[in-house]
Amino acid sequence: MSKTFKIEVDCANCANLVEDAAKKVSGVKELSISFMTQKMKVTFEDDADQEAVMTEVLKVAKKVEPDFEIL
Amino acid sequence: MLTRIIIALVMTVGLLFIDITGWLRLASYLVVYLIIGYDILKKAWLGIIHGRVFDENFLMAVATVGAFALAIYEKSGDYLEAIAVMLFYQIGEFFQSYAVGKSRRNIATLMDIRPDYANIEQDGKIVKVDPDDVEVGQTIVIQPGERVPIDGVVVSGESSLNTSALTGESLPREVSTGDEVISGSINMSGVLKVRTTKEFGDSTVSKILELVEDSASRKSKSENFIAKFARVYTPAVCYGALALALLPPLFLIIFNGAPVSFATFETWVYRALVFLVISCPCALVVSIPLSFFAGIGGASREGVLVKGANILETLSKVKTVVFDKTGTLTKGVFEVNAYHGDHDEDIADRKAQLLEYAAIVESSSSHPIARSLQQAYGHTIDRNRMSDVKEISGKGITAVIDGKTVAAGNEKLMLDLGLTPCHCKTAGTIVHLAIDGKYAGHIVLGDVVKPTSAQAIADLHRSGVTQTVMLTGDTRSVADQTATGLGIDKVYSELLPADKVSQLEKILAESKGDSKVAFVGDGINDAPVLSRADLGIAMGAMGSDAAIEAADVVLMDDDPLKIGKAIRISRKCLKIVWENIIMALGIKGICLILGIFGIVNMWLAIFADVGVMILAVLNAIRAMYVRKI
């Protein structure tokens, strides 16, 4: 199960760092951030609670880059 | 942000003309500094708290706070440098987000072919609805100037369609009742009523959008390399700066007996701060994905869809191009090439009867050859003239037409009828005819080579492809004839679909080192080969989902010339990426070394950072302009 989210991130390096950190969130099978299209594609583990995972992803992302937003 | 930059700039200039000293001077400069740099300081601080120390905010914060501290210590009152560094850094960041944002939007608009609505007729009125809500089989109305929202078949109306957003082909396509229309193209002249054949989500336009949007998330090796590089690089630079601030003065103190005071450290601390400013990795980190994005965007405008930055990278290394014959180099449509009599002589001048009987006999069959014969005949067929139709599997068909017994089929059928067919020497598919028990002649059909195929092969050789190969299930004579005509280096003929995979594997095994093998197919029955190759190119893919799924590069129209173009686009993009890597690292490297020896001051340092970034971004945008290559 994978979903694409519109995001806002304003520097390319931050996007890389957020991607790295958010990949490690449990319940995330795969995650990739495209700075260019301002999109985040998340593939969830089969049994994951998607909402909970996304809250955690946002929390982790904010820690790395305070300006990171999921739209 | 822009307001903050302007306020800070005005205040700085103002402060230069006001002669204030002491604490008041420090305080007023500090205010300007905070206006321009508070967010950087905050981010650096948050970074430290979260245990992520080394990022560019940290670099800038340390450099500017350090410069302030030095000025206070030296009592020089020269706070300008710290503010200038922060100001230029922010201007650079602002420009970067503006330039990157703008080109990102430009490229995105370029690729945005999403239809916003579909028109349906309700109680005699036209209503706009979300394309998602239209069901398969419903009739939609497309006005001139509107985009076709969903794939379908024209029920009424005539118009020309502009497919340039899909294929890069500027020639409009004429459509009328019964023709298929493809979503994403623009209706130019007349009103069309179209019966949808797919849901919006399965329509061509949705497939393309999905592909293009996903493409940016598949990262190239160079992107991953730079991401990894930045992760090591920033901490390394910080430690380097620390070492630069401490080691040389300590060395002087211990071995040269210099006094243990801050004065000894002063120069080196300044140099370390310069070092920090120069070393910001932004230019690389931004420009590389931007180059790929621009390259992918430019390619898609030319009707070449590339599924990701990594694919663009592979594409640039293609040295061997393997073609499937049917549907790629040839049109995949049979056409009548010749009419021969019983001594293999050309009887094109008395072909009429032969063709008429062949077309009528075959009219009950749906085989592509039968259809080609009917097309060549060109008249409507009165099937009432025909009776007693017998299809002899694997051999042909016999029937009675206008009272005459007609048999059409291969050599075996003729032998069965006790006739000696003429063994034709022309390469192609042969249909023999016998009328009333007498051999009447044969028709030679062949697959038609696309008009641009030969040019495309020559073009590939010119673009640095060292080997072209053709795989085909066709007979050897047909294959050799086609290949020689096109200038293809190697041919493997009479292959079953499974043989194509194993033949490709042999070619893959032969290719050495970094050179890649691309396979070009029409995506209809060669999906396994497409996915086995280093790079699968599907062509003529408009409307074919299977091809879009299986291939790495999708050519929207079926012009083989686009293959060479795609390779050149990728080469240009990769060249720009490397230019940027070398330029950024080169300039920074030189400045870093000069910085260590104190030749570069803070002003030049900020140029090395911001200036290089701007140059790299501008260079990256060049990757989008690929129309003429």
Short mmCIF file of C-alpha atoms in Angstrom, two decimals, chain B residues 150-610:
data_model
loop_
_atom_site.label_atom_id
_atom_site.label_comp_id
_atom_site.label_asym_id
_atom_site.label_seq_id
_atom_site.Cartn_x
_atom_site.Cartn_y
_atom_site.Cartn_z
CA ILE B 150 -10.75 10.21 -21.07
CA ASP B 151 -9.78 7.67 -23.74
CA GLY B 152 -12.64 6.77 -26.04
CA VAL B 153 -14.08 6.35 -29.51
CA VAL B 154 -15.64 9.16 -31.54
CA VAL B 155 -19.41 8.69 -31.90
CA SER B 156 -20.06 11.81 -33.92
CA GLY B 157 -18.23 14.87 -35.14
CA GLU B 158 -15.00 15.55 -36.95
CA SER B 159 -11.99 17.43 -35.71
CA SER B 160 -8.24 17.56 -35.60
CA LEU B 161 -6.42 16.73 -32.40
CA ASN B 162 -3.20 18.26 -31.19
CA THR B 163 -1.20 15.49 -29.56
CA SER B 164 1.97 17.51 -29.07
CA ALA B 165 1.75 17.41 -25.28
CA LEU B 166 1.77 13.62 -25.50
CA THR B 167 4.06 12.91 -28.41
CA GLY B 168 6.01 16.06 -29.19
CA GLU B 169 4.55 15.65 -32.69
CA SER B 170 3.25 19.01 -33.88
CA LEU B 171 1.25 17.70 -36.83
CA PRO B 172 -2.43 17.49 -35.84
CA ARG B 173 -4.25 14.18 -36.10
CA GLU B 174 -7.55 14.10 -37.98
CA VAL B 175 -10.31 12.12 -36.30
CA SER B 176 -13.87 11.31 -37.26
CA THR B 177 -16.60 8.85 -36.27
CA GLY B 178 -15.18 5.48 -35.24
CA ASP B 179 -11.65 6.73 -34.52
CA GLU B 180 -10.00 6.36 -31.15
CA VAL B 181 -9.13 9.49 -29.27
CA ILE B 182 -6.49 9.57 -26.58
CA SER B 183 -6.83 11.57 -23.41
CA GLY B 184 -4.39 14.41 -22.99
CA SER B 185 -4.61 15.56 -26.58
CA ILE B 186 -6.33 18.86 -27.36
CA ASN B 187 -9.38 19.16 -29.58
CA MET B 188 -8.64 21.91 -32.06
CA SER B 189 -11.50 22.46 -34.49
CA GLY B 190 -14.86 20.69 -34.20
CA VAL B 191 -17.15 19.45 -31.44
CA LEU B 192 -16.65 15.74 -30.76
CA LYS B 193 -18.94 13.30 -29.03
CA VAL B 194 -16.93 10.49 -27.60
CA ARG B 195 -17.98 7.22 -26.02
CA THR B 196 -15.48 6.48 -23.26
CA THR B 197 -13.70 3.14 -23.35
CA LYS B 198 -11.81 3.47 -20.09
CA GLU B 199 -12.19 4.99 -16.68
CA PHE B 200 -10.30 8.19 -16.03
CA GLY B 201 -7.84 6.38 -13.75
CA ASP B 202 -6.94 3.92 -16.52
CA SER B 203 -6.82 6.50 -19.29
CA THR B 204 -3.58 7.39 -21.02
CA VAL B 205 -3.38 10.80 -19.39
CA SER B 206 -3.59 9.35 -15.86
CA LYS B 207 -0.98 6.72 -16.65
CA ILE B 208 1.39 9.36 -17.97
CA LEU B 209 0.87 11.69 -15.03
CA GLU B 210 1.46 8.88 -12.58
CA LEU B 211 4.65 7.93 -14.38
CA VAL B 212 6.00 11.46 -14.58
CA GLU B 213 5.19 12.26 -10.97
CA ASP B 214 6.85 9.11 -9.75
CA SER B 215 9.87 9.69 -11.92
CA ALA B 216 11.40 12.28 -9.62
CA SER B 217 11.34 9.91 -6.67
CA ARG B 218 13.58 7.39 -8.39
CA LYS B 219 16.93 8.83 -7.59
CA SER B 220 20.03 8.65 -9.68
CA LYS B 221 23.34 7.31 -8.49
CA SER B 222 24.85 10.77 -8.63
CA GLU B 223 22.04 12.12 -6.44
CA ASN B 224 22.54 9.38 -3.90
CA PHE B 225 26.26 9.92 -4.07
CA ILE B 226 25.89 13.62 -3.33
CA ALA B 227 23.42 12.96 -0.50
CA LYS B 228 25.93 10.58 1.07
CA PHE B 229 28.75 12.96 0.32
CA ALA B 230 26.95 15.86 2.04
CA ARG B 231 26.41 13.68 5.10
CA VAL B 232 30.12 13.07 5.51
CA TYR B 233 31.26 16.37 4.12
CA THR B 234 29.58 18.83 6.48
CA PRO B 235 30.89 17.28 9.72
CA ALA B 236 34.29 16.84 8.08
CA VAL B 237 34.42 20.53 7.24
CA CYS B 238 33.40 21.49 10.79
CA TYR B 239 36.15 19.38 12.29
CA GLY B 240 38.51 20.76 9.65
CA ALA B 241 37.64 24.30 10.69
CA LEU B 242 38.10 23.43 14.35
CA ALA B 243 41.49 21.95 13.55
CA LEU B 244 42.40 25.00 11.52
CA ALA B 245 41.50 27.28 14.45
CA LEU B 246 43.46 25.26 17.00
CA LEU B 247 46.35 23.32 15.49
CA PRO B 248 48.46 25.99 13.74
CA PRO B 249 48.44 28.36 16.81
CA LEU B 250 49.23 25.45 19.14
CA PHE B 251 52.05 24.50 16.83
CA LEU B 252 53.37 28.08 16.96
CA ILE B 253 53.10 28.19 20.75
CA ILE B 254 54.84 24.90 21.33
CA PHE B 255 57.60 25.07 18.72
CA ASN B 256 58.08 28.80 18.12
CA GLY B 257 57.50 29.98 21.65
CA ALA B 258 54.68 32.28 20.68
CA PRO B 259 52.85 33.77 23.65
CA VAL B 260 49.78 31.87 24.90
CA SER B 261 47.22 34.55 24.25
CA PHE B 262 44.17 34.94 22.08
CA ALA B 263 46.16 37.08 19.67
CA THR B 264 47.98 33.98 18.49
CA PHE B 265 44.68 32.27 17.77
CA GLU B 266 42.99 35.26 16.25
CA THR B 267 44.06 34.95 12.60
CA TRP B 268 43.45 31.25 12.61
CA VAL B 269 40.00 31.53 14.09
CA TYR B 270 39.14 34.03 11.36
CA ARG B 271 40.50 31.66 8.70
CA ALA B 272 38.49 28.82 10.20
CA LEU B 273 35.33 30.93 9.95
CA VAL B 274 36.08 31.72 6.29
CA PHE B 275 36.60 28.03 5.76
CA LEU B 276 33.13 27.31 7.19
CA VAL B 277 31.41 29.81 4.92
CA ILE B 278 33.04 28.48 1.77
CA SER B 279 32.23 24.90 2.46
CA CYS B 280 28.42 24.99 2.40
CA PRO B 281 27.24 22.07 0.21
CA CYS B 282 24.06 23.74 -1.10
CA ALA B 283 25.14 24.21 -4.70
CA LEU B 284 25.64 20.51 -5.26
CA VAL B 285 22.70 19.32 -3.30
CA VAL B 286 20.26 21.54 -5.18
CA SER B 287 21.65 21.53 -8.66
CA ILE B 288 21.85 17.79 -9.22
CA PRO B 289 18.21 16.87 -8.69
CA LEU B 290 17.27 20.06 -10.52
CA SER B 291 19.34 19.03 -13.56
CA PHE B 292 17.69 15.63 -13.69
CA PHE B 293 14.26 17.10 -13.18
CA ALA B 294 14.84 19.61 -15.97
CA GLY B 295 16.17 16.84 -18.23
CA ILE B 296 13.15 14.62 -17.57
CA GLY B 297 10.83 17.59 -18.11
CA GLY B 298 12.47 18.58 -21.38
CA ALA B 299 12.37 14.99 -22.61
CA SER B 300 8.70 14.60 -21.79
CA ARG B 301 7.93 17.67 -23.86
CA GLU B 302 9.54 15.83 -26.76
CA GLY B 303 7.31 12.82 -26.23
CA VAL B 304 9.99 10.83 -24.43
CA LEU B 305 8.87 9.75 -20.98
CA VAL B 306 11.73 8.76 -18.72
CA LYS B 307 10.73 6.93 -15.58
CA GLY B 308 13.38 8.35 -13.29
CA ALA B 309 16.67 10.10 -12.80
CA ASN B 310 18.40 6.73 -12.46
CA ILE B 311 17.01 5.77 -15.88
CA LEU B 312 18.32 8.96 -17.44
CA GLU B 313 21.72 8.02 -16.07
CA THR B 314 21.57 4.51 -17.56
CA LEU B 315 20.31 5.89 -20.85
CA SER B 316 23.41 8.03 -21.20
CA LYS B 317 25.59 4.92 -21.00
CA VAL B 318 23.80 2.92 -23.68
CA LYS B 319 26.25 1.47 -26.19
CA THR B 320 24.20 -1.38 -27.64
CA VAL B 321 20.66 -0.96 -28.90
CA VAL B 322 18.67 -4.12 -29.55
CA PHE B 323 15.53 -3.79 -31.64
CA ASP B 324 12.53 -5.95 -31.98
CA LYS B 325 11.66 -5.76 -35.65
CA THR B 326 7.91 -5.76 -35.83
CA GLY B 327 6.25 -2.60 -34.61
CA THR B 328 9.50 -0.77 -33.92
CA LEU B 329 11.56 -0.66 -37.10
CA THR B 330 8.59 -1.74 -39.18
CA LYS B 331 5.00 -0.64 -38.92
CA GLY B 332 3.80 -4.11 -37.94
CA VAL B 333 1.26 -3.90 -40.73
CA PHE B 334 1.45 -6.15 -43.76
CA GLU B 335 1.22 -4.59 -47.16
CA VAL B 336 1.14 -6.20 -50.57
CA ASN B 337 4.59 -5.91 -52.09
CA ALA B 338 4.25 -7.85 -55.33
CA TYR B 339 2.01 -9.99 -57.51
CA HIS B 340 3.67 -12.93 -59.24
CA GLY B 341 2.47 -15.37 -61.87
CA ASP B 342 3.25 -19.07 -62.13
CA HIS B 343 6.83 -18.47 -63.27
CA ASP B 344 7.53 -15.94 -60.54
CA GLU B 345 7.15 -13.15 -63.09
CA ASP B 346 5.74 -9.82 -62.01
CA ILE B 347 2.10 -9.53 -62.99
CA ALA B 348 1.26 -6.26 -61.28
CA ASP B 349 -0.51 -5.17 -64.47
CA ARG B 350 -2.99 -8.02 -64.34
CA LYS B 351 -3.25 -8.26 -60.60
CA ALA B 352 -6.93 -7.22 -60.38
CA GLN B 353 -8.52 -10.64 -60.60
CA LEU B 354 -5.94 -12.29 -58.39
CA LEU B 355 -6.37 -9.68 -55.69
CA GLU B 356 -10.17 -9.67 -55.95
CA TYR B 357 -10.43 -13.41 -55.43
CA ALA B 358 -7.85 -13.40 -52.67
CA ALA B 359 -9.68 -10.61 -50.85
CA ILE B 360 -13.06 -12.30 -51.14
CA VAL B 361 -11.82 -15.71 -50.04
CA GLU B 362 -10.01 -14.26 -47.06
CA SER B 363 -12.89 -11.98 -46.09
CA SER B 364 -14.12 -14.51 -43.55
CA SER B 365 -10.79 -14.50 -41.74
CA SER B 366 -9.58 -11.99 -39.17
CA HIS B 367 -5.90 -12.81 -39.68
CA PRO B 368 -3.76 -9.67 -40.21
CA ILE B 369 -2.81 -10.93 -43.67
CA ALA B 370 -6.46 -11.25 -44.62
CA ARG B 371 -7.07 -7.70 -43.47
CA SER B 372 -4.11 -6.41 -45.46
CA LEU B 373 -5.42 -8.13 -48.59
CA GLN B 374 -8.81 -6.51 -48.12
CA GLN B 375 -7.16 -3.18 -47.62
CA ALA B 376 -5.15 -3.59 -50.81
CA TYR B 377 -8.31 -4.56 -52.68
CA GLY B 378 -9.96 -1.42 -51.42
CA HIS B 379 -13.57 -2.17 -52.49
CA THR B 380 -16.45 -3.40 -50.41
CA ILE B 381 -16.71 -7.13 -50.54
CA ASP B 382 -20.01 -8.73 -51.48
CA ARG B 383 -19.90 -11.89 -49.48
CA ASN B 384 -22.99 -13.24 -51.21
CA ARG B 385 -20.83 -14.06 -54.21
CA MET B 386 -19.10 -16.64 -52.12
CA SER B 387 -20.31 -20.05 -50.91
CA ASP B 388 -18.93 -23.30 -49.52
CA VAL B 389 -16.19 -21.64 -47.47
CA LYS B 390 -13.78 -24.16 -45.98
CA GLU B 391 -10.93 -23.15 -43.75
CA ILE B 392 -8.10 -25.65 -43.76
CA SER B 393 -6.16 -24.97 -40.61
CA GLY B 394 -2.53 -24.07 -41.16
CA LYS B 395 -2.94 -24.15 -44.92
CA GLY B 396 -5.54 -21.72 -46.16
CA ILE B 397 -9.11 -21.32 -47.33
CA THR B 398 -11.14 -22.67 -50.23
CA ALA B 399 -14.48 -21.33 -51.44
CA VAL B 400 -16.70 -21.06 -54.46
CA ILE B 401 -16.90 -17.55 -55.92
CA ASP B 402 -19.15 -16.70 -58.84
CA GLY B 403 -19.27 -20.42 -59.55
CA LYS B 404 -15.50 -20.83 -59.64
CA THR B 405 -13.58 -22.83 -57.06
CA VAL B 406 -10.94 -20.62 -55.51
CA ALA B 407 -8.21 -21.76 -53.14
CA ALA B 408 -5.92 -19.32 -51.31
CA GLY B 409 -3.19 -20.40 -48.95
CA ASN B 410 0.38 -21.56 -48.61
CA GLU B 411 2.44 -24.01 -50.65
CA LYS B 412 1.08 -26.98 -48.68
CA LEU B 413 -2.47 -26.14 -49.73
CA MET B 414 -1.43 -26.07 -53.38
CA LEU B 415 0.35 -29.42 -53.04
CA ASP B 416 -2.77 -30.87 -51.40
CA LEU B 417 -4.74 -29.77 -54.42
CA GLY B 418 -2.26 -31.59 -56.64
CA LEU B 419 -0.76 -28.38 -58.04
CA THR B 420 2.86 -27.31 -58.30
CA PRO B 421 3.13 -23.91 -56.73
CA CYS B 422 5.84 -21.59 -57.87
CA HIS B 423 8.52 -21.29 -55.19
CA CYS B 424 8.84 -17.56 -54.79
CA LYS B 425 12.28 -16.03 -54.29
CA THR B 426 11.10 -12.75 -52.82
CA ALA B 427 11.29 -12.47 -49.06
CA GLY B 428 7.95 -12.13 -47.37
CA THR B 429 4.72 -13.89 -46.65
CA ILE B 430 3.26 -15.57 -49.73
CA VAL B 431 -0.37 -16.29 -50.51
CA HIS B 432 -0.82 -18.71 -53.43
CA LEU B 433 -4.03 -18.82 -55.41
CA ALA B 434 -5.63 -21.53 -57.48
CA ILE B 435 -8.75 -20.89 -59.57
CA ASP B 436 -10.81 -23.79 -60.86
CA GLY B 437 -8.02 -26.23 -60.15
CA LYS B 438 -5.38 -24.20 -61.97
CA TYR B 439 -2.49 -22.39 -60.32
CA ALA B 440 -3.13 -18.67 -60.80
CA GLY B 441 -0.17 -16.98 -59.14
CA HIS B 442 0.78 -15.63 -55.78
CA ILE B 443 0.74 -12.43 -53.80
CA VAL B 444 3.78 -11.36 -51.76
CA LEU B 445 3.11 -9.48 -48.56
CA GLY B 446 5.69 -7.83 -46.39
CA ASP B 447 5.91 -5.80 -43.24
CA VAL B 448 6.53 -2.17 -44.13
CA VAL B 449 9.67 -0.50 -42.83
CA LYS B 450 9.02 2.84 -41.15
CA PRO B 451 10.22 5.78 -43.23
CA THR B 452 12.60 7.04 -40.53
CA SER B 453 14.08 3.67 -39.46
CA ALA B 454 17.25 3.82 -41.57
CA GLN B 455 17.88 7.41 -40.53
CA ALA B 456 17.31 6.42 -36.89
CA ILE B 457 19.95 3.69 -37.06
CA ALA B 458 22.49 6.04 -38.67
CA ASP B 459 21.60 8.62 -36.04
CA LEU B 460 22.26 6.13 -33.23
CA HIS B 461 25.67 5.27 -34.65
CA ARG B 462 26.46 8.97 -34.80
CA SER B 463 25.34 9.44 -31.19
CA GLY B 464 27.97 6.99 -29.98
CA VAL B 465 26.05 3.72 -30.01
CA THR B 466 28.56 1.09 -31.05
CA GLN B 467 26.29 -1.80 -31.90
CA THR B 468 22.76 -2.19 -33.23
CA VAL B 469 21.07 -5.58 -33.15
CA MET B 470 17.74 -6.79 -34.49
CA LEU B 471 15.77 -9.69 -33.01
CA THR B 472 12.83 -11.10 -34.87
CA GLY B 473 10.58 -14.10 -35.15
CA ASP B 474 10.50 -13.64 -38.90
CA THR B 475 12.19 -15.89 -41.42
CA ARG B 476 15.84 -15.41 -42.08
CA SER B 477 15.44 -14.05 -45.60
CA VAL B 478 13.00 -11.34 -44.52
CA ALA B 479 15.11 -10.41 -41.50
CA ASP B 480 18.38 -10.19 -43.42
CA GLN B 481 16.80 -8.10 -46.13
CA THR B 482 15.36 -5.61 -43.62
CA ALA B 483 18.57 -5.40 -41.58
CA THR B 484 20.81 -4.79 -44.59
CA GLY B 485 18.46 -2.11 -45.82
CA LEU B 486 18.57 -0.32 -42.49
CA GLY B 487 22.29 -0.71 -41.77
CA ILE B 488 21.86 -2.83 -38.66
CA ASP B 489 25.02 -4.59 -37.44
CA LYS B 490 23.66 -7.95 -36.28
CA VAL B 491 20.50 -9.94 -36.89
CA TYR B 492 19.05 -12.89 -35.03
CA SER B 493 16.04 -14.31 -36.86
CA GLU B 494 13.46 -17.07 -36.46
CA LEU B 495 13.33 -16.53 -32.71
CA LEU B 496 10.44 -17.61 -30.53
CA PRO B 497 9.47 -15.09 -27.81
CA ALA B 498 11.47 -17.07 -25.22
CA ASP B 499 14.50 -17.13 -27.53
CA LYS B 500 14.46 -13.35 -27.57
CA VAL B 501 15.07 -13.26 -23.83
CA SER B 502 17.94 -15.74 -24.00
CA GLN B 503 19.46 -13.97 -27.00
CA LEU B 504 19.29 -10.68 -25.11
CA GLU B 505 20.95 -12.33 -22.12
CA LYS B 506 23.84 -13.36 -24.38
CA ILE B 507 24.18 -9.79 -25.59
CA LEU B 508 24.05 -8.53 -22.00
CA ALA B 509 26.81 -10.93 -21.04
CA GLU B 510 28.98 -9.67 -23.89
CA SER B 511 28.61 -6.00 -23.00
CA LYS B 512 31.57 -4.90 -20.96
CA GLY B 513 31.95 -2.68 -17.95
CA ASP B 514 29.86 0.43 -17.83
CA SER B 515 28.24 0.18 -21.24
CA LYS B 516 24.54 -0.60 -21.14
CA VAL B 517 22.21 -2.53 -23.40
CA ALA B 518 18.85 -1.04 -24.37
CA PHE B 519 16.02 -3.03 -25.85
CA VAL B 520 13.45 -1.31 -28.02
CA GLY B 521 10.09 -2.98 -28.47
CA ASP B 522 6.49 -2.07 -29.06
CA GLY B 523 5.55 -3.38 -25.64
CA ILE B 524 2.84 -5.67 -26.94
CA ASN B 525 4.39 -9.11 -26.59
CA ASP B 526 7.92 -8.31 -25.55
CA ALA B 527 7.39 -7.24 -21.95
CA PRO B 528 9.77 -9.94 -20.58
CA VAL B 529 12.56 -8.73 -22.89
CA LEU B 530 11.85 -5.10 -22.03
CA SER B 531 12.26 -5.76 -18.34
CA ARG B 532 15.32 -8.01 -18.78
CA ALA B 533 17.39 -5.39 -20.61
CA ASP B 534 19.45 -2.78 -18.74
CA LEU B 535 17.02 -0.33 -20.19
CA GLY B 536 13.66 -1.09 -21.81
CA ILE B 537 12.33 1.36 -24.35
CA ALA B 538 8.72 0.96 -25.44
CA MET B 539 7.51 2.85 -28.43
CA GLY B 540 4.18 3.83 -29.88
CA ALA B 541 2.92 3.43 -26.40
CA MET B 542 -0.03 5.76 -26.55
CA GLY B 543 -2.86 3.75 -25.13
CA SER B 544 -0.85 0.66 -24.28
CA ASP B 545 -0.75 0.21 -20.50
CA ALA B 546 1.39 -2.90 -20.64
CA ALA B 547 4.17 -1.01 -22.37
CA ILE B 548 4.07 1.87 -19.92
CA GLU B 549 4.37 -0.59 -17.02
CA ALA B 550 7.17 -2.72 -18.40
CA ALA B 551 9.46 -0.13 -19.93
CA ASP B 552 11.89 2.34 -18.41
CA VAL B 553 11.59 4.83 -21.23
CA VAL B 554 8.34 5.29 -23.10
CA LEU B 555 8.25 6.90 -26.52
CA MET B 556 4.79 8.31 -26.99
CA ASP B 557 4.78 8.09 -30.76
CA ASP B 558 6.33 5.38 -32.88
CA ASP B 559 9.12 7.33 -34.52
CA PRO B 560 12.43 5.45 -34.02
CA LEU B 561 14.33 8.74 -34.44
CA LYS B 562 13.32 9.54 -30.86
CA ILE B 563 15.65 6.82 -29.54
CA GLY B 564 18.77 8.71 -30.59
CA LYS B 565 17.24 11.89 -29.31
CA ALA B 566 16.49 10.35 -25.92
CA ILE B 567 20.11 9.23 -25.66
CA ARG B 568 21.38 12.69 -26.54
CA ILE B 569 19.03 14.32 -24.02
CA SER B 570 20.37 12.04 -21.30
CA ARG B 571 23.99 12.74 -22.30
CA LYS B 572 23.38 16.47 -22.14
CA CYS B 573 21.78 16.16 -18.72
CA LEU B 574 24.58 14.01 -17.33
CA LYS B 575 27.16 16.36 -18.77
CA ILE B 576 25.52 19.25 -16.93
CA VAL B 577 25.45 17.24 -13.71
CA TRP B 578 29.17 16.56 -13.95
CA GLU B 579 29.92 20.13 -14.94
CA ASN B 580 28.19 21.25 -11.77
CA ILE B 581 29.91 18.71 -9.55
CA ILE B 582 33.33 19.62 -10.91
CA MET B 583 32.68 23.35 -10.92
CA ALA B 584 31.28 23.44 -7.38
CA LEU B 585 33.89 21.17 -5.86
CA GLY B 586 36.64 22.83 -7.88
CA ILE B 587 35.88 26.41 -6.90
CA LYS B 588 35.21 25.44 -3.32
CA GLY B 589 38.36 23.36 -3.14
CA ILE B 590 40.51 26.18 -4.44
CA CYS B 591 38.89 28.71 -2.09
CA LEU B 592 39.29 26.36 0.87
CA ILE B 593 43.00 26.00 0.21
CA LEU B 594 43.41 29.73 -0.30
CA GLY B 595 41.35 30.26 2.87
CA ILE B 596 43.75 28.15 4.89
CA PHE B 597 46.59 30.45 3.84
CA GLY B 598 44.53 33.50 4.62
CA ILE B 599 44.33 34.74 1.04
CA VAL B 600 40.55 34.53 0.87
CA ASN B 601 38.52 36.77 3.12
CA MET B 602 34.92 36.49 4.22
CA TRP B 603 33.63 38.41 1.18
CA LEU B 604 35.17 36.06 -1.33
CA ALA B 605 34.06 33.15 0.80
CA ILE B 606 30.44 34.14 0.51
CA PHE B 607 30.85 34.37 -3.25
CA ALA B 608 32.32 30.89 -3.34
CA ASP B 609 29.17 29.71 -1.62
CA VAL B 610 26.31 31.76 -3.04
#
